[in-house]
Short mmCIF file of C-alpha atoms in Angstrom, two decimals:
data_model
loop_
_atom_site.label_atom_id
_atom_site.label_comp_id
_atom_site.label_asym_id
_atom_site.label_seq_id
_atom_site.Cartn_x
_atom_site.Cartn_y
_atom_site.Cartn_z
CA UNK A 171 1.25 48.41 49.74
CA UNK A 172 -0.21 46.32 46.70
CA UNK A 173 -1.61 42.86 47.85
CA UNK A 174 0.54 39.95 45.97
CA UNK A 175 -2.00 38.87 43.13
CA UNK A 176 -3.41 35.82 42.87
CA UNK A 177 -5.03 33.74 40.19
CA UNK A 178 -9.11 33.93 39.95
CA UNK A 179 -9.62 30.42 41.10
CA UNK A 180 -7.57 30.75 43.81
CA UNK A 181 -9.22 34.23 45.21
CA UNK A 182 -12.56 32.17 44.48
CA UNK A 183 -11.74 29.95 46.63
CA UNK A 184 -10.67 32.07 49.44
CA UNK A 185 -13.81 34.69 49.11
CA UNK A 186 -15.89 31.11 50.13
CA UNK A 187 -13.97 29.75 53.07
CA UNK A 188 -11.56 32.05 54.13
CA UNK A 189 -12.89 35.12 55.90
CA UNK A 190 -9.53 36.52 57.22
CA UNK A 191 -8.80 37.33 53.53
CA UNK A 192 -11.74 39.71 53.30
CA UNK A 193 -9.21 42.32 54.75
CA UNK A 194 -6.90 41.76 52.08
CA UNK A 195 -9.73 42.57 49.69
CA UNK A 196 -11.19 45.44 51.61
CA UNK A 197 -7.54 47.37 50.98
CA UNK A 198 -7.38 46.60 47.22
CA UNK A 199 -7.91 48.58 44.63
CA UNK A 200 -11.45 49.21 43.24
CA UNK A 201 -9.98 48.38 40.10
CA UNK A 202 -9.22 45.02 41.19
CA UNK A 203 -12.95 44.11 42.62
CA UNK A 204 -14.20 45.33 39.59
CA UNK A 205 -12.04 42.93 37.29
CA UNK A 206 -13.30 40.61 39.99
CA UNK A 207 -16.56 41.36 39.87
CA UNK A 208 -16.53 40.88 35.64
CA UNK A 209 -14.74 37.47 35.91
CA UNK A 210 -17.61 36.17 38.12
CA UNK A 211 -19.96 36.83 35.91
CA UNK A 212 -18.58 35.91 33.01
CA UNK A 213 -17.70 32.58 34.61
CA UNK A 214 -21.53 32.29 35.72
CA UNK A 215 -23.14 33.45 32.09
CA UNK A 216 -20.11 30.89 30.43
CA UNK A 217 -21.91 27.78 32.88
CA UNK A 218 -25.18 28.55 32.14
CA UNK A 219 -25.11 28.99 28.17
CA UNK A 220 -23.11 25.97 27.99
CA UNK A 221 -25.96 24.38 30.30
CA UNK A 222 -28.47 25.59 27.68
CA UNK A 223 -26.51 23.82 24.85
CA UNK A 224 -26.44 20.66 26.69
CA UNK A 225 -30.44 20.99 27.24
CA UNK A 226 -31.36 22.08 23.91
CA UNK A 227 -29.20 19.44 22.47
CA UNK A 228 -30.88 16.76 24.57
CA UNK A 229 -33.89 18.12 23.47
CA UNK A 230 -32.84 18.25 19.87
CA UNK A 231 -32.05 14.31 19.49
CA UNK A 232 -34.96 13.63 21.40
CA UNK A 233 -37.19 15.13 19.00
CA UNK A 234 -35.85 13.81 16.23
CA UNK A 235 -36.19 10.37 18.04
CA UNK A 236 -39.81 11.21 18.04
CA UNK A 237 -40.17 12.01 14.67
CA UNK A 238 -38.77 8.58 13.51
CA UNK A 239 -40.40 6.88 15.97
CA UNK A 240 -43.81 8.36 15.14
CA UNK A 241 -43.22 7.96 10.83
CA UNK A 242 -44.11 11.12 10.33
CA UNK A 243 -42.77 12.43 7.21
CA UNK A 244 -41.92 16.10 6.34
CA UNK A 245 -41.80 17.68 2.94
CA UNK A 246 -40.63 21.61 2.54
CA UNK A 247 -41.02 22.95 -1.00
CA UNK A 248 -42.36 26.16 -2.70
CA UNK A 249 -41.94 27.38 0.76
CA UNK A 250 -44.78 25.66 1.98
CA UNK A 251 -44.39 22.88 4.67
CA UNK A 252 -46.16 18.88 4.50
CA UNK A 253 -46.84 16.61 7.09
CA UNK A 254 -48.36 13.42 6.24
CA UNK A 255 -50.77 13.51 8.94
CA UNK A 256 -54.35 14.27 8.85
CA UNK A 257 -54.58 15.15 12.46
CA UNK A 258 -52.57 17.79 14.03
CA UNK A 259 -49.66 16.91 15.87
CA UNK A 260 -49.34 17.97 19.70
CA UNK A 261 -46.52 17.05 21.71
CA UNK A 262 -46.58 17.84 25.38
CA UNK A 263 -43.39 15.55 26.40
CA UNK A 264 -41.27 17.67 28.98
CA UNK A 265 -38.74 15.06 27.99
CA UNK A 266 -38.74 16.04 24.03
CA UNK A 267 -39.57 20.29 24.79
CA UNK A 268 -40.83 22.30 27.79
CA UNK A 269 -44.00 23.27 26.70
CA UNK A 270 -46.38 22.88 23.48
CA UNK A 271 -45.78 21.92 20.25
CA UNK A 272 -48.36 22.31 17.57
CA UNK A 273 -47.42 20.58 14.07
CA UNK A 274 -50.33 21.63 11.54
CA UNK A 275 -49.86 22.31 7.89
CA UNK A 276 -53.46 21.94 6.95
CA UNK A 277 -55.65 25.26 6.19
CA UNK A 278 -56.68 26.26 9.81
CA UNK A 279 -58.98 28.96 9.95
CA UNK A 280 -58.96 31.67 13.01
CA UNK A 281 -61.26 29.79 15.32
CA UNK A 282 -58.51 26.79 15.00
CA UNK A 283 -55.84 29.79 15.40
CA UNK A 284 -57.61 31.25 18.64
CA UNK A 285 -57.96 27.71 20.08
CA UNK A 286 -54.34 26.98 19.64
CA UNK A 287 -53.43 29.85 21.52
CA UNK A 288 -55.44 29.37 24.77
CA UNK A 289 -54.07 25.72 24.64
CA UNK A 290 -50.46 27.93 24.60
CA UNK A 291 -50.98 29.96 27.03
CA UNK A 292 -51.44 26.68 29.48
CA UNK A 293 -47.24 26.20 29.15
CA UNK A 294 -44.41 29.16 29.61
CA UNK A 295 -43.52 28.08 26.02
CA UNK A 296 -45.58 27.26 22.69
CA UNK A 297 -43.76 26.25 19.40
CA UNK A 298 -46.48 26.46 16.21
CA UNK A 299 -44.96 24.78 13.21
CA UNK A 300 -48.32 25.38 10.28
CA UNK A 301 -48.12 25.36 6.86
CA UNK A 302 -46.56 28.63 5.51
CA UNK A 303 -44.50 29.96 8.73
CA UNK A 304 -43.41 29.09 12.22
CA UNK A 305 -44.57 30.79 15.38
CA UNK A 306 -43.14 30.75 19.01
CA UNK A 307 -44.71 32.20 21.59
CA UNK A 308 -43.39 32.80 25.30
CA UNK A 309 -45.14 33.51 28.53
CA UNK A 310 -42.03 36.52 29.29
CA UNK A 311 -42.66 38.32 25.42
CA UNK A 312 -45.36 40.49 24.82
CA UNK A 313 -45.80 39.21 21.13
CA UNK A 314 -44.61 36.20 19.18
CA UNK A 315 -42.08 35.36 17.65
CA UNK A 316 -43.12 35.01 13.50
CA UNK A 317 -41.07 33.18 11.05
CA UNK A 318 -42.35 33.07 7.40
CA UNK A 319 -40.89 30.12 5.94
CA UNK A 320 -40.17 32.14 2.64
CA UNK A 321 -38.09 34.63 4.90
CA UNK A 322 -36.36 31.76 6.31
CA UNK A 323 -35.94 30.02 2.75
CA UNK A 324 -33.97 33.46 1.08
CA UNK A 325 -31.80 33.85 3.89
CA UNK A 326 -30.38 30.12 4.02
CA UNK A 327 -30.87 29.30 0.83
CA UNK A 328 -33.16 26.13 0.90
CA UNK A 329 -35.83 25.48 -1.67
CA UNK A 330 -36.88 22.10 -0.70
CA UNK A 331 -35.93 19.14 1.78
CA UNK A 332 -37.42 16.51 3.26
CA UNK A 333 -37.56 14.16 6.53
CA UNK A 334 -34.53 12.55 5.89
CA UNK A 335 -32.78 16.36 4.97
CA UNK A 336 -34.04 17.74 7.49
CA UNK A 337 -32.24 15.11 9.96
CA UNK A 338 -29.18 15.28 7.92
CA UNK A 339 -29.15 19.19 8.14
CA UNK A 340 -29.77 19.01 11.80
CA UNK A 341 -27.32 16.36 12.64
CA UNK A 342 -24.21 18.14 10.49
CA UNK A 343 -25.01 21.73 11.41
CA UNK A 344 -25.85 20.65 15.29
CA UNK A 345 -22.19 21.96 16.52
CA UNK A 346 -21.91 24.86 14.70
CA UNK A 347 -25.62 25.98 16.00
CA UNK A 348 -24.29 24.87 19.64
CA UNK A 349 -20.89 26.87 19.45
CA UNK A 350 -23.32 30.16 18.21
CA UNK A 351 -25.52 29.71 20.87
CA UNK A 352 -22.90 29.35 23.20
CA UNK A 353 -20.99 32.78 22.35
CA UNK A 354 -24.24 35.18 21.72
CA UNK A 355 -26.09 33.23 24.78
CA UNK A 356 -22.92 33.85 27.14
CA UNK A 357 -22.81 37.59 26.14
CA UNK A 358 -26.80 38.08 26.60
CA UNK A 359 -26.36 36.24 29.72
CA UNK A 360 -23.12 38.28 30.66
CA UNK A 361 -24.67 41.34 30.14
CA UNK A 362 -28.24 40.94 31.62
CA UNK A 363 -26.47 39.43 35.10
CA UNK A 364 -23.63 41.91 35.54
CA UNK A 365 -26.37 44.28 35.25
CA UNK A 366 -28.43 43.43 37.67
CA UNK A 367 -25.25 42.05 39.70
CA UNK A 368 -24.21 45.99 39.98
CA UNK A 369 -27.91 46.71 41.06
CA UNK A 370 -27.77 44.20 43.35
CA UNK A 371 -24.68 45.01 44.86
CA UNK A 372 -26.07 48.59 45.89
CA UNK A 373 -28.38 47.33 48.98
CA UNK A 374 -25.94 45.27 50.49
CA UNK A 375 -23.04 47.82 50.27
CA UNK A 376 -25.61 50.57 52.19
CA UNK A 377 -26.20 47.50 54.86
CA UNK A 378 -22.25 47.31 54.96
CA UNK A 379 -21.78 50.54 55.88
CA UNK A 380 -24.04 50.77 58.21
CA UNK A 381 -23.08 47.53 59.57
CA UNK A 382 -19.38 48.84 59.88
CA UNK A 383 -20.69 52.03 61.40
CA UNK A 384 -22.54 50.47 64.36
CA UNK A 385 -19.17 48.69 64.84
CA UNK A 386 -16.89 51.57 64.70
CA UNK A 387 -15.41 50.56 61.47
CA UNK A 388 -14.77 53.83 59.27
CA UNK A 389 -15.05 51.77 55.52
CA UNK A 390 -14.97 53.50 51.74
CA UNK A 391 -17.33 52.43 49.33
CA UNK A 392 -14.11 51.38 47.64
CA UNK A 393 -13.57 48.63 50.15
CA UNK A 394 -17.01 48.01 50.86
CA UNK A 395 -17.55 47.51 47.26
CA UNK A 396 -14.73 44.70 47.10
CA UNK A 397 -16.13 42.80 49.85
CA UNK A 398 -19.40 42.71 48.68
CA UNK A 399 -18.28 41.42 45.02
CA UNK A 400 -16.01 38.28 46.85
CA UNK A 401 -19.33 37.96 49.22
CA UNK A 402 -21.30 37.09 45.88
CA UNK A 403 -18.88 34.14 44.78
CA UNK A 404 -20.72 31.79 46.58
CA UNK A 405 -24.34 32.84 46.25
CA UNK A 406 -23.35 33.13 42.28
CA UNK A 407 -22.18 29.46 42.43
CA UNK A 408 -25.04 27.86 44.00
CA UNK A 409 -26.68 29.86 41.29
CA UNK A 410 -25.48 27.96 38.45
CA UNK A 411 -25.76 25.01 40.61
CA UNK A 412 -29.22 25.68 41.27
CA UNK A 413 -30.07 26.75 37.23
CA UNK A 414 -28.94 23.23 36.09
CA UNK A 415 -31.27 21.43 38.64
CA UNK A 416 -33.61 23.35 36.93
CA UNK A 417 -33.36 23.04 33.69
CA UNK A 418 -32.53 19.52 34.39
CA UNK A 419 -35.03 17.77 37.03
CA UNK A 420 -37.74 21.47 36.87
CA UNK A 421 -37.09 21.52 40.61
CA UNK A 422 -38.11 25.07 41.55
CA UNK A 423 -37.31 27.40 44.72
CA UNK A 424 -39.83 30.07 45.29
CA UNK A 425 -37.39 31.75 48.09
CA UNK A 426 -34.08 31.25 46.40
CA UNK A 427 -33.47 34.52 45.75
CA UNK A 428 -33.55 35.25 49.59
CA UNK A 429 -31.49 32.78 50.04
CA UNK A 430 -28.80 34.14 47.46
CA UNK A 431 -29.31 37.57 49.42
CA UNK A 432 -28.85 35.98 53.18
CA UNK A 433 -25.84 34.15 52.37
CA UNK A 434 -24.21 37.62 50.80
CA UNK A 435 -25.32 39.38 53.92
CA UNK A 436 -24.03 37.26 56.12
CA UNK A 437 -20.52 37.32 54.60
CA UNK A 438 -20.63 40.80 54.62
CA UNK A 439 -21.41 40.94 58.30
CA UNK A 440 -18.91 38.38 59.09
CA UNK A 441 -16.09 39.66 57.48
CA UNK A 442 -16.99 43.12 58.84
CA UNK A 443 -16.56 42.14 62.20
CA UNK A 444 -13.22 40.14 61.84
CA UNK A 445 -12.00 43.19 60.29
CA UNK A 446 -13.06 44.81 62.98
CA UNK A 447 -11.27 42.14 65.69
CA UNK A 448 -8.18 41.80 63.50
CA UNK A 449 -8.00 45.64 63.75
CA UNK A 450 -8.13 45.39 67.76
CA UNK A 451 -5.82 42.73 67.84
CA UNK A 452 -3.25 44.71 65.85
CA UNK A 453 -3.79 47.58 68.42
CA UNK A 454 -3.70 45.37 71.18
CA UNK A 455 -0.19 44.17 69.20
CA UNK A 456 0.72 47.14 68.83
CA UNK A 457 0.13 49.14 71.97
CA UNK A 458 2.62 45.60 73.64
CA UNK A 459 4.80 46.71 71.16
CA UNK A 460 5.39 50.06 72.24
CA UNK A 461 5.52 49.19 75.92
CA UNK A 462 8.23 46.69 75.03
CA UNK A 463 10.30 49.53 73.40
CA UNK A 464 9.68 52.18 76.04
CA UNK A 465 11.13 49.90 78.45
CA UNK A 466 14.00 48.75 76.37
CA UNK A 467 14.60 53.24 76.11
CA UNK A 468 14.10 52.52 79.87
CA UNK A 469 16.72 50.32 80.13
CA UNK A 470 19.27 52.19 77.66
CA UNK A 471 18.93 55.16 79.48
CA UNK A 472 19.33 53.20 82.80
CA UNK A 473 22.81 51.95 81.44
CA UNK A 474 24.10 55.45 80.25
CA UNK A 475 23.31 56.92 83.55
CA UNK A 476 25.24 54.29 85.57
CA UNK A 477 28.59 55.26 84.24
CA UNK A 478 27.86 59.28 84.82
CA UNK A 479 26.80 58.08 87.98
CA UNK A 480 30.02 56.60 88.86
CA UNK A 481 32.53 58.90 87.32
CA UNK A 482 30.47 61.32 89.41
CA UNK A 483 31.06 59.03 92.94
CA UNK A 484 34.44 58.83 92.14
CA UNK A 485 35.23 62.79 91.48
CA UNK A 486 33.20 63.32 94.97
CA UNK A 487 35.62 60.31 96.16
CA UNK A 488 38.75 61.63 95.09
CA UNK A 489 37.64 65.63 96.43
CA UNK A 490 36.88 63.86 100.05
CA UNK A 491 39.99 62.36 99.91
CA UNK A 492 41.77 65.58 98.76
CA UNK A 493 40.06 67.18 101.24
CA UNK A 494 41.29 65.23 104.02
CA UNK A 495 44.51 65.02 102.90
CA UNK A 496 44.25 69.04 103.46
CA UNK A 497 43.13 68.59 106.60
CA UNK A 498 45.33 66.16 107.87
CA UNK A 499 47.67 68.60 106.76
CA UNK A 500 46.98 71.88 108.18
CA UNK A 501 46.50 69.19 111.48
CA UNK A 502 50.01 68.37 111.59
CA UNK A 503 51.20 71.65 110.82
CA UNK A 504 49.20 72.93 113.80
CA UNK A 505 51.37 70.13 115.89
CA UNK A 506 54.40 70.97 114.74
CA UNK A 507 53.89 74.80 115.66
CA UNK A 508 52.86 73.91 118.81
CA UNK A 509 55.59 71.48 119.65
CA UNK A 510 58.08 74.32 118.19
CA UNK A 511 56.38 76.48 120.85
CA UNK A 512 56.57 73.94 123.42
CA UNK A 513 60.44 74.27 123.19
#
């Protein structure tokens, strides 16, 4: 019989706090844990690339805060880039970028180069704005990220700007850069988390069934499957939870990821074993059950009996009765013979 659907955020709701509905789940359709399973993550990788858009853009104004602040003033033309600053410029504000920025449009030669990129390789992120092309480099990547700002010039079709463009661009084109990031950097999120979701889902669906073995509990992968996708709603949650902190405040958990994986196991555990009592409970019901209707046959039978029982007493009634009528009879024929003989 198909379970009576309900809507996401209410199932959400019930795979965190209600454990008697992981019974429901375990006799759904793998179809519907795997919808499940897809709306989870797509929920988480929606949170966290709009958390990304709020950080970049906090980062954003605050670097243009800086630049007006600092009256530094930027010239782009004949794709070559101007700053009116003799020294380099090095920000290494967590507040304006996490990590290293390098602004230097001068001629630097390779010794200059080399000791820019030990000075990178200090932060998980390094952001090289020179003269003729901008380079990003990231502790994760294997190489950097190269920009030529002639490359960068034929595909948008700017020739020249200054400061005060620059600024202007930024602040009118801000939205339509945060609604881009916010589609591509949900997909790329979507699918690098469902990915390793599925992957992770493999170890605790083994422990499950071993779990439900021990137990006594015979369990498909089918059902396992859709408990351990609700079991992940609230390990995904403090997830996102934990992310923004993150990004936020840089407040880092070295375990978190064994915590994520205790808190699935133990909701796999639990809601294997109430399974397993509901189960005994219903046979417990059940077995009541069928006493109560073998003594209710008991009892019908009892009552259909009774009136063969009496029809018989009164046919063994009326035959004594017959039969001593007989007798009484053949007595008082046996008198009147022997009174006849008498006389």
């Amino acid at each position: 019989m198909e379970n009576k659907k309900e809507s996401f955020f209410k199932t959400a709701i019930a795979s965190i706090k209600d454990f008697d509905k992981y019974q429901d789940f375990a006799t759904e359709n793998v179809s519907r844990g795997i919808q499940y399973f897809l709306k989870i993550f797509l929920l988480f990788s929606l949170a966290i690339a709009i958390l990304f858009c709020i950080k970049i853009g906090i980062h954003l104004n605050q670097g243009i805060s800086y630049l007006k602040d600092q009256n530094i003033s930027i010239v782009f033309e004949n794709n070559s880039l101007s700053v009116n600053n003799e020294e380099p410029i090095i920000i290494e504000n967590e507040k304006i970028f996490p990590g290293i920025v390098i602004i230097d449009t001068s001629d630097i030669d390779q010794t200059k180069k080399e000791e820019y990129d030990k000075k990178a390789q200090l932060y998980s992120t390094g952001v090289f704005i020179l003269k003729d092309r901008i380079e990003v480099r990231n502790s994760l990547a294997e190489a950097p990220i190269i920009r030529t700002y002639e490359d960068i010039s034929k595909e948008y079709q700017i020739q020249n700007f200054n400061q005060e463009q620059l600024i202007s661009y930024i602040d009118q084109g801000q939205w339509i850069g945060y609604f881009v990031i916010l589609i591509f950097g949900t997909f790329s999120v979507f699918l690098l988390y469902a990915t390793y979701g599925l992957l992770d889902c493999i170890a605790p669906i083994i422990m499950g069934y071993l779990a439900a073995r021990i137990t006594g509990l015979k369990l498909k992968i089918g059902s396992l499957f859709n408990i351990t996708v609700h079991a992940l709603t609230l390990p995904i949650l403090l997830n996102i939870i934990y992310i923004g902190v993150n990004l936020f405040t840089g407040f880092y958990m070295q375990y978190f990821y064994i915590v994520y994986t205790t808190i699935t196991y133990i909701y796999i555990i639990t809601a294997i074993l109430l399974i397993r009592s509901n189960l005994i409970k219903q046979q417990i019901q059940l077995m009541k059950i069928i006493e109560e209707q073998e003594k209710v046959k008991e009892e019908l039978k009892q009552q259909e009996e009774e009136p063969k029982e009496k029809k018989e007493d009164k046919k063994e009634e009326k035959q004594e009765e017959q039969e001593k009528k007989e007798e009484k009879k053949k007595e008082d024929g046996k008198i009147g013979n022997e009174a006849k003989g008498e006389a």
